[in-house]
mmCIF file of C-alpha atoms in Angstrom:
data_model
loop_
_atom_site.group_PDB
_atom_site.id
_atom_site.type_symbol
_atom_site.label_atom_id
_atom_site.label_comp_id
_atom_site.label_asym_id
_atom_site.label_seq_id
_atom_site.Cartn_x
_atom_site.Cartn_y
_atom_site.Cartn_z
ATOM 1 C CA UNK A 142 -24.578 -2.863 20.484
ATOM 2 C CA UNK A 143 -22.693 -3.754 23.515
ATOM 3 C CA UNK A 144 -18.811 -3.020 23.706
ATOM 4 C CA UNK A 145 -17.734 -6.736 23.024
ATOM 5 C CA UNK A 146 -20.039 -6.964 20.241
ATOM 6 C CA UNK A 147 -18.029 -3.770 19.184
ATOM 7 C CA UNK A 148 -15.129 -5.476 19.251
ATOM 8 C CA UNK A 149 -15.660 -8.452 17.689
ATOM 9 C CA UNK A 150 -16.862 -6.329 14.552
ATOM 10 C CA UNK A 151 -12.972 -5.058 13.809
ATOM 11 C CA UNK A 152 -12.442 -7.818 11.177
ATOM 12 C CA UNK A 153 -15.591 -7.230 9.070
ATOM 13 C CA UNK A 154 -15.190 -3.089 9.431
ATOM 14 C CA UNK A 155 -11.686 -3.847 8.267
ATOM 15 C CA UNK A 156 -13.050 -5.260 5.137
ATOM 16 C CA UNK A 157 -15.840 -2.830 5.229
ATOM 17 C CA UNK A 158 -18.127 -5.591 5.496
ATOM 18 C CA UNK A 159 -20.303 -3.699 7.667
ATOM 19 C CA UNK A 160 -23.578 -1.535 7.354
ATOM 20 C CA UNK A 161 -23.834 2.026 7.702
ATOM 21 C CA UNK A 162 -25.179 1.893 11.091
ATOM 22 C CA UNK A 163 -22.753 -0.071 12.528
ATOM 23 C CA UNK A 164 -19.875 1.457 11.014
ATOM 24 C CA UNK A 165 -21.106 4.567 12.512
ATOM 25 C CA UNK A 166 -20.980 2.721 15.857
ATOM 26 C CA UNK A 167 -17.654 1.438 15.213
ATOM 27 C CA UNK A 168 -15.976 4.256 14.280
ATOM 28 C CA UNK A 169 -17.583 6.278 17.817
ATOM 29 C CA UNK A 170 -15.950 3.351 19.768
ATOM 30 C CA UNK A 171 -12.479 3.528 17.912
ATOM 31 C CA UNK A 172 -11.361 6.482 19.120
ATOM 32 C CA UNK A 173 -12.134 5.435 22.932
ATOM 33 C CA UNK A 174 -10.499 1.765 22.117
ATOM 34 C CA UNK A 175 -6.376 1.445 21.458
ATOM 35 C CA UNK A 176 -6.938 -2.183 20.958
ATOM 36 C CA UNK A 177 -9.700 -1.717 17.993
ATOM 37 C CA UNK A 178 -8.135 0.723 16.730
ATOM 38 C CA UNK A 179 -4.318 -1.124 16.714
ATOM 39 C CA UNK A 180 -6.350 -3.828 15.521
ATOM 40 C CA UNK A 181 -8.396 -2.516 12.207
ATOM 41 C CA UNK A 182 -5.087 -1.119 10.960
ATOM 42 C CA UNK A 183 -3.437 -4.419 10.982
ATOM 43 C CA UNK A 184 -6.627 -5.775 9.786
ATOM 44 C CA UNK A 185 -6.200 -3.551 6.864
ATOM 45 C CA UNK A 186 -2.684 -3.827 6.099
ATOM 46 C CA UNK A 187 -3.482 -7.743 6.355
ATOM 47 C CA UNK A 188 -6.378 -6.793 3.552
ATOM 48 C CA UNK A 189 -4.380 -4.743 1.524
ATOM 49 C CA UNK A 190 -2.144 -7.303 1.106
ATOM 50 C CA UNK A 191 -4.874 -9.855 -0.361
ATOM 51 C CA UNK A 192 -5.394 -6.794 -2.985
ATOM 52 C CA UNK A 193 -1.904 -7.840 -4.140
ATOM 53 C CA UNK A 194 -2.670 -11.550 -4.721
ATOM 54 C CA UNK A 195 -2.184 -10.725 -8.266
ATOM 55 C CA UNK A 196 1.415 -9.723 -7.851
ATOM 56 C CA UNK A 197 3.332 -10.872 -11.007
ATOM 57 C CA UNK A 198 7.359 -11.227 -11.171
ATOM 58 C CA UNK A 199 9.244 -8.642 -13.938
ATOM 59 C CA UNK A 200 10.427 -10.310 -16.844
ATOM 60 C CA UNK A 201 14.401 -10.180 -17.773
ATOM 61 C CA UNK A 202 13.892 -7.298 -19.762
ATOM 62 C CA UNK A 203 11.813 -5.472 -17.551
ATOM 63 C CA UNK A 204 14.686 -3.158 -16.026
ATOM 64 C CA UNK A 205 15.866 -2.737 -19.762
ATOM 65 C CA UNK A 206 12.891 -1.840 -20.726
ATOM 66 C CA UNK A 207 12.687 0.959 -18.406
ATOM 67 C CA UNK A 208 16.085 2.357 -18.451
ATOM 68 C CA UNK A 209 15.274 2.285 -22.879
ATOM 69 C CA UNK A 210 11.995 4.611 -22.199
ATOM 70 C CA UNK A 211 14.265 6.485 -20.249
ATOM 71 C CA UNK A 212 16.638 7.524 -22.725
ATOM 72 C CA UNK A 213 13.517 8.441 -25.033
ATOM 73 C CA UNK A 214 11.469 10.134 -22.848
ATOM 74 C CA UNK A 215 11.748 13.999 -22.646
ATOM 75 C CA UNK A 216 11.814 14.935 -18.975
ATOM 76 C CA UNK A 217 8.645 16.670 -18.139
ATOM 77 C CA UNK A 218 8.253 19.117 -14.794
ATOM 78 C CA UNK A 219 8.047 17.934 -11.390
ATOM 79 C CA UNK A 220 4.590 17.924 -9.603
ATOM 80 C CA UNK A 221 5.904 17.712 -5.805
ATOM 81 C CA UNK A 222 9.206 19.316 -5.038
ATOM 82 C CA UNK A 223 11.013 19.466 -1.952
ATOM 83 C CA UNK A 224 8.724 17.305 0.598
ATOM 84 C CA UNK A 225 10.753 17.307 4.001
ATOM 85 C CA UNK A 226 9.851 13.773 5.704
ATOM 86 C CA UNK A 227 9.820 12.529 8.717
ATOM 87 C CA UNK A 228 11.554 13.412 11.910
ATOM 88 C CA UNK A 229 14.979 12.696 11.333
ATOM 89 C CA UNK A 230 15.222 15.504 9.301
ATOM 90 C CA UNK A 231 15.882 13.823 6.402
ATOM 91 C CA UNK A 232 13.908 14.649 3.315
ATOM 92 C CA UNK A 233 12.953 14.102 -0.235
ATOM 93 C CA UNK A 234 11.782 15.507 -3.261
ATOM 94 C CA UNK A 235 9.213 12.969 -4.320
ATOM 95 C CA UNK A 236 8.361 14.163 -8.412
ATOM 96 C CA UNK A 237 5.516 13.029 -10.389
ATOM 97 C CA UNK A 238 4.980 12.606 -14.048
ATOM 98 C CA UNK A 239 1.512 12.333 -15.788
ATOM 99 C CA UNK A 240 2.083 10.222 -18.818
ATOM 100 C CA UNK A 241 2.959 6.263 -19.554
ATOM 101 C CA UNK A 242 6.049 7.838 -21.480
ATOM 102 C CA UNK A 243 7.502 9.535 -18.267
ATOM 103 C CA UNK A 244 7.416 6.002 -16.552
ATOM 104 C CA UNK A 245 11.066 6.698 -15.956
ATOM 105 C CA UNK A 246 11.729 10.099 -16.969
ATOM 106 C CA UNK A 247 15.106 11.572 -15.149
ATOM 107 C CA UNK A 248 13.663 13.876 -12.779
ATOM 108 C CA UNK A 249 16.902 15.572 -11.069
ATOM 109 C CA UNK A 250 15.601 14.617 -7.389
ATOM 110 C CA UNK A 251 17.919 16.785 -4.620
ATOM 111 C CA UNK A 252 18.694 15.040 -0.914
ATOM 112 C CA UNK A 253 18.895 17.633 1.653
ATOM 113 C CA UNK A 254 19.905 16.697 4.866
ATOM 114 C CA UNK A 255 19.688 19.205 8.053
ATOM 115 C CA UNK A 256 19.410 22.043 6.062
ATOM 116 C CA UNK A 257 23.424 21.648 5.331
ATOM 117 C CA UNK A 258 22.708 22.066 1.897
ATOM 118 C CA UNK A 259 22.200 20.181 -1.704
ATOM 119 C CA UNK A 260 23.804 16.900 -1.519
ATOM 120 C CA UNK A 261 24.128 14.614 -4.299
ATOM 121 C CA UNK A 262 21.318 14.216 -6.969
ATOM 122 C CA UNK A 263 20.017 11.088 -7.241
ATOM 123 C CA UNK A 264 17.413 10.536 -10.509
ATOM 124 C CA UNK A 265 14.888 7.586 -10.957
ATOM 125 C CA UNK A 266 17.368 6.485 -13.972
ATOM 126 C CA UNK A 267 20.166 5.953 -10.964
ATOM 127 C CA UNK A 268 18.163 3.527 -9.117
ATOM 128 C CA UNK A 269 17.159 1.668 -12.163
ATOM 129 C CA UNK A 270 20.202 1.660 -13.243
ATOM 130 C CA UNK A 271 22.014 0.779 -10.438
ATOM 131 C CA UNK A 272 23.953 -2.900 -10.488
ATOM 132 C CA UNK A 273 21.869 -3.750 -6.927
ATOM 133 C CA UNK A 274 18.709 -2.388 -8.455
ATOM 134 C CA UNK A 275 15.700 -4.715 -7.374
ATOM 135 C CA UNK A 276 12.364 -4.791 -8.611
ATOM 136 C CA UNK A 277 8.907 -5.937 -6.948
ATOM 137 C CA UNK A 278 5.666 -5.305 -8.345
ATOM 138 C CA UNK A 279 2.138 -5.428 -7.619
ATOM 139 C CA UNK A 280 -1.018 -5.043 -8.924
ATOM 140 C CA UNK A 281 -4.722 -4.521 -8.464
ATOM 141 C CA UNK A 282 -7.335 -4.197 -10.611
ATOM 142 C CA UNK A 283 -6.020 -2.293 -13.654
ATOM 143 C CA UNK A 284 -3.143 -0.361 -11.135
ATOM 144 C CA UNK A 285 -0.062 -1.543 -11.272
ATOM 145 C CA UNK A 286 2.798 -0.432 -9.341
ATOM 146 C CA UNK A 287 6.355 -1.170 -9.303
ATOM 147 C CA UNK A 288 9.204 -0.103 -6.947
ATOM 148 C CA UNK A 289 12.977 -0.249 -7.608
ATOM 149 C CA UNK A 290 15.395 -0.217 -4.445
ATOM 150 C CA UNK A 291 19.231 0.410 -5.015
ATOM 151 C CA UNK A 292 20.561 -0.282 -1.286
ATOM 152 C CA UNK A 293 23.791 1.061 -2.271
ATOM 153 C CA UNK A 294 22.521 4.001 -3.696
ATOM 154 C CA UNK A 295 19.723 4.360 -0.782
ATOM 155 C CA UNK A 296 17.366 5.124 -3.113
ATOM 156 C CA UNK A 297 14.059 4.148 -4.058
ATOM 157 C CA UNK A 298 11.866 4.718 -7.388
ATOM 158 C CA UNK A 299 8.216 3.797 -7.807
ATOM 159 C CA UNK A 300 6.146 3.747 -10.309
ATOM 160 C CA UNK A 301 2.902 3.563 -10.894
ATOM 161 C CA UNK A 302 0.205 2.863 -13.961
ATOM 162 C CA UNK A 303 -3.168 2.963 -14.385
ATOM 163 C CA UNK A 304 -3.989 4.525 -11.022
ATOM 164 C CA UNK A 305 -7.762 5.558 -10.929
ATOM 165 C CA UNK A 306 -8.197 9.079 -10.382
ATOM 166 C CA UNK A 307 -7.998 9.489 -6.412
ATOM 167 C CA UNK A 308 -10.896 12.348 -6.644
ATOM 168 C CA UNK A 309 -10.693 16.378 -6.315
ATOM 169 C CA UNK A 310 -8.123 17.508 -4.106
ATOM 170 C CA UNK A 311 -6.409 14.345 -3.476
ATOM 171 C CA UNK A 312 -3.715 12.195 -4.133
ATOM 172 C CA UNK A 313 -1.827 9.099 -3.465
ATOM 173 C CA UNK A 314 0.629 9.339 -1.004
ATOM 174 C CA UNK A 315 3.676 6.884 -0.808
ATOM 175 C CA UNK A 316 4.572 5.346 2.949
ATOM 176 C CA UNK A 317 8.170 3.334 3.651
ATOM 177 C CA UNK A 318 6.572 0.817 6.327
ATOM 178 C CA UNK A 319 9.491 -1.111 8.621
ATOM 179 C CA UNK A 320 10.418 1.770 10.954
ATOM 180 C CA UNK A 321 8.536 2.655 14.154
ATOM 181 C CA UNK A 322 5.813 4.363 11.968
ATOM 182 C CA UNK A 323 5.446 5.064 7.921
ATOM 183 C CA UNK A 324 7.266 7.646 6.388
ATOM 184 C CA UNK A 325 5.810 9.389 3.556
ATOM 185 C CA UNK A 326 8.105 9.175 0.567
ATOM 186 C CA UNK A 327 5.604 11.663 -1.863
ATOM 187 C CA UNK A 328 2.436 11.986 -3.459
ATOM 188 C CA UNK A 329 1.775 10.966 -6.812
ATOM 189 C CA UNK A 330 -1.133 11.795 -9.005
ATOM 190 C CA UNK A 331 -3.664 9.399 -10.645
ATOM 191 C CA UNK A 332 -2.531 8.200 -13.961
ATOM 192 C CA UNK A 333 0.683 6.927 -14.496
ATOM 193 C CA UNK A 334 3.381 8.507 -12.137
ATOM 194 C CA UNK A 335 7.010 7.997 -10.703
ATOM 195 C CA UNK A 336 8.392 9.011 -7.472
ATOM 196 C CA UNK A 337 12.067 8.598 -6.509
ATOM 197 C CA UNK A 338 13.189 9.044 -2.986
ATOM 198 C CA UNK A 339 15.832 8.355 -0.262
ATOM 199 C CA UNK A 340 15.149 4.721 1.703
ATOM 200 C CA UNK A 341 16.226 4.628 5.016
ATOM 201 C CA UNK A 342 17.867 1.240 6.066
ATOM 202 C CA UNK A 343 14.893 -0.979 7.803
ATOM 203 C CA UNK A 344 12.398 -0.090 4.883
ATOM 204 C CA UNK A 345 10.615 -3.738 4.202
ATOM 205 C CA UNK A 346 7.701 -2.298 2.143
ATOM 206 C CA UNK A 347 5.815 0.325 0.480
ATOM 207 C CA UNK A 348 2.141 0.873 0.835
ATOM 208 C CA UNK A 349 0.180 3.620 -0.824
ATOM 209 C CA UNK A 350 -2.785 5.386 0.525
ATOM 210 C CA UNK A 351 -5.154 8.193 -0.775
ATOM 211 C CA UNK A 352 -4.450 11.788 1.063
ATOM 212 C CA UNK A 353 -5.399 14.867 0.839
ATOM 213 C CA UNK A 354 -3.631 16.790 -2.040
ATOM 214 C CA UNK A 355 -1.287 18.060 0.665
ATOM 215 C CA UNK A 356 -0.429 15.071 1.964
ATOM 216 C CA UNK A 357 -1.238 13.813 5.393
ATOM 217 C CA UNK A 358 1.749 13.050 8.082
ATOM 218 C CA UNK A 359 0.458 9.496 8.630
ATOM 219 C CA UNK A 360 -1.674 7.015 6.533
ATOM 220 C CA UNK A 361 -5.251 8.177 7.084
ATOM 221 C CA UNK A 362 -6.877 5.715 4.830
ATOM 222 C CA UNK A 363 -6.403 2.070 4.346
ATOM 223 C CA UNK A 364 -3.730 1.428 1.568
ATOM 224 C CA UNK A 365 -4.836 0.547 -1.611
ATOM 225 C CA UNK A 366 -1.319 -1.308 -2.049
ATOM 226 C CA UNK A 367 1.099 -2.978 -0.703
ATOM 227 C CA UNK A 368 4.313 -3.867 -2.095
ATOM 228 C CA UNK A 369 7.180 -6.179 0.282
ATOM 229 C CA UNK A 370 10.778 -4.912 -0.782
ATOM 230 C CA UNK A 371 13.865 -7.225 -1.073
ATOM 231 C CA UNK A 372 16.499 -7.210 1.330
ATOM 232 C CA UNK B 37 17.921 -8.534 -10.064
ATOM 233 C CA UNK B 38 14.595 -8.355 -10.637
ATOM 234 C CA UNK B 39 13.803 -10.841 -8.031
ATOM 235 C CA UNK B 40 10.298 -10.201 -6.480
ATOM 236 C CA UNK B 41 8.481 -11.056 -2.930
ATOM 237 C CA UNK B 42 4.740 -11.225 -3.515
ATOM 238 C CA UNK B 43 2.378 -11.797 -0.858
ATOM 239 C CA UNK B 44 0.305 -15.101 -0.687
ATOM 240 C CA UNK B 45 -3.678 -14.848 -1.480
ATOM 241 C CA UNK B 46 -5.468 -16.346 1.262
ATOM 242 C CA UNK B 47 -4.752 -19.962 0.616
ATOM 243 C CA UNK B 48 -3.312 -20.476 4.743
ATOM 244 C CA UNK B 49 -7.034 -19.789 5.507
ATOM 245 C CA UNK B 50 -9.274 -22.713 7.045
ATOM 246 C CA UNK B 51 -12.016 -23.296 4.525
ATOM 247 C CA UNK B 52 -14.520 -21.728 6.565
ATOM 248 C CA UNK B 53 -12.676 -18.613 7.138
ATOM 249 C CA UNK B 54 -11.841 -17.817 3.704
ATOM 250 C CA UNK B 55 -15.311 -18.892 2.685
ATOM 251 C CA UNK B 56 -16.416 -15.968 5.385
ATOM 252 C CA UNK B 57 -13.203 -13.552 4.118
ATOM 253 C CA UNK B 58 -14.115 -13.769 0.856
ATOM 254 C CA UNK B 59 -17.200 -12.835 -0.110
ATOM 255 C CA UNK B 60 -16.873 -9.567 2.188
ATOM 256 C CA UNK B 61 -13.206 -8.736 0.529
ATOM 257 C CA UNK B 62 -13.396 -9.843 -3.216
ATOM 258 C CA UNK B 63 -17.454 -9.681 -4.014
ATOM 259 C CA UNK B 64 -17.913 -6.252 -1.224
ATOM 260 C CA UNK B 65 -20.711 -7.742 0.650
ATOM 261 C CA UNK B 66 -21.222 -6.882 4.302
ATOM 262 C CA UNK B 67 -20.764 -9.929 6.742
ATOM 263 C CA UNK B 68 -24.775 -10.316 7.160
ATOM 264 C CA UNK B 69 -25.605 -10.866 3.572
ATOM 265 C CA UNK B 70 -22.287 -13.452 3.621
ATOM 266 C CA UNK B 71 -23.851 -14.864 6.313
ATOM 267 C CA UNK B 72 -26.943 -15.211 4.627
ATOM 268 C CA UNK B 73 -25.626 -16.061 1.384
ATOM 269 C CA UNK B 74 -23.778 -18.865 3.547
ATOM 270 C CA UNK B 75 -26.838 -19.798 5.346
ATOM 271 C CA UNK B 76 -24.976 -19.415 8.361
ATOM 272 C CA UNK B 77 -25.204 -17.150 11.755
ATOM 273 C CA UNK B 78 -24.705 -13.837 11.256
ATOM 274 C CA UNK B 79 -22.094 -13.738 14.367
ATOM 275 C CA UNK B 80 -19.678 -16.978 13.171
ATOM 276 C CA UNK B 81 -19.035 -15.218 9.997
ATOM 277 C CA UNK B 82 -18.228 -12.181 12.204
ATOM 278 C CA UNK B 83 -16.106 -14.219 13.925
ATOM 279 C CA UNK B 84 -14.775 -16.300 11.067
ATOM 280 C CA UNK B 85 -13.205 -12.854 9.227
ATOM 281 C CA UNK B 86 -11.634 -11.576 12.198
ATOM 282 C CA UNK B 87 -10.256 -14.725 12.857
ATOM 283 C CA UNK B 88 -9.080 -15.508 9.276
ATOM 284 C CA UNK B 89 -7.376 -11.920 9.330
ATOM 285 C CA UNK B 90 -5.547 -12.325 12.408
ATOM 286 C CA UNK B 91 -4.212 -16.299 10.705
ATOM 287 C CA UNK B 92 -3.074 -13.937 7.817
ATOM 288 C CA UNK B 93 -1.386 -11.427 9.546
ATOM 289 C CA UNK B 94 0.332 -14.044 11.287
ATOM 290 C CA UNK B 95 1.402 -15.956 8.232
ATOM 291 C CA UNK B 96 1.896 -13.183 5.443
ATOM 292 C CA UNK B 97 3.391 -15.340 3.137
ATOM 293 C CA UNK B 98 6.234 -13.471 0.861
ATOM 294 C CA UNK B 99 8.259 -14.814 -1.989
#
């Protein structure tokens, strides 16, 4: 297969539209080819995104809903604590909860910031509960996930249903896209999870990838998600 | 509140390249048996998915 031919394949590996031999091909030229390589992940972003085609608008009582499991749910432990993110020293704790009841369970989340100490708490019932909160969700196949933004708070909760079981030893791992590269928010199990965490000013969108169960500092897999935040 | 931004399914395509996008993305096959199942060159398919992901990516439709 000649090197053009190579590149010309990006779009169909993208889709993984392509046979075992010459996905073995393509993958032995990616690492020699910045273009290809550029290229498939915006091919795959771009794919993601038709995963989402199903995306359905909240209804009115969709945030009431929420903050009402809230108040009934007993808070249950958190999975993840204390992931430091990114290079600006900020960081997060990104929690996880395991059952549909703990869709919004009030998870004390801690902000640390340069090591100067605990600053405020900020819980997933905050952001919901926030008079800014917005809400976008997206779906695909039976997983549906939903994140809440608060830009007054600068907060972010996501959560997520019916995600298939990402396999031994890994997990899903949440990425703020709109900076200069992703910024892992957390990891969240299969199941039915939620995730609160700091959101930097710039953040456009969420996508969610599968990682190893200690997370990965960049997306190493194509995102099975992709959800476009309000401004 | 509550307001959402979903992205567009591939409606912007050309009917050829979503006809070519399609079956690999939505029914998983690779771009030879779309191109057989299309009766049409294995390479234009090729062609037709990269170039109906780069009209996406240039159009992602929000809202």
């Amino acid at each position: 297969m000649t090197t053009l031919d190579l590149h010309h394949l990006a779009g169909a590996y993208a889709l993984d539209a392509v046979d075992d031999t010459e996905r073995a091909a393509f993958e032995a030229h990616l690492p020699a080819c910045t273009a290809c390589d550029d290229t498939v992940r915006e091919f795959r972003v771009t794919a993601a995104l038709l995963g989402t085609a199903h995306a359905r608008e909240p209804g009115p009582t969709f945030r009431a809903h929420l903050l009402d499991r809230l108040a009934r749910t007993p808070q249950l432990p958190a999975e993840d604590a204390r992931r430091p993110v990114g290079r600006s020293g900020w960081a997060v704790t990104a929690a996880t909860a395991g059952v549909v009841a703990a869709l919004a369970v009030a998870i004390g989340l801690a902000w640390w910031s340069g090591g100067a100490g605990p600053a405020p708490v900020i819980t997933s019932g905050d952001v919901l509960g926030a008079p800014d909160a917005s809400t976008t969700q997206a779906e695909t196949g039976a997983a549906l996930a939903t994140a809440t933004t608060s830009r007054t708070l600068g907060a972010i909760t996501i959560t997520t249903r019916h995600f298939p079981d990402p396999g031994a030893d890994r997990r899903y791992q949440v990425w703020l896209l709109g900076g200069r590269e992703p910024r892992s928010a957390g990891l969240l199990r299969g199941g039915d999870a939620v995730l609160t965490a700091s959101l930097p000013a710039g953040v456009s969108g969420v996508e969610v990838t599968t990682e190893p169960a200690a997370g990965s500092p960049r997306p190493s897999t194509p995102p099975v998600l992709i959800l476009s935040l309000t401004s | 509140m509550d307001q959402v931004r979903v992205r567009k399914a591939p409606g912007g395509l050309a009917p050829l390249q979503r006809e070519s996008v399609e079956p690999a993305y939505y029914h998983g096959l690779t771009y030879r048996e779309a191109a057989e199942k299309l009766a049409v060159a294995e390479g234009m398919v090729k062609t037709r998915i990269r170039d109906g992901l780069v009209r996406l990516r240039a159009a992602p439709g929000t809202h």
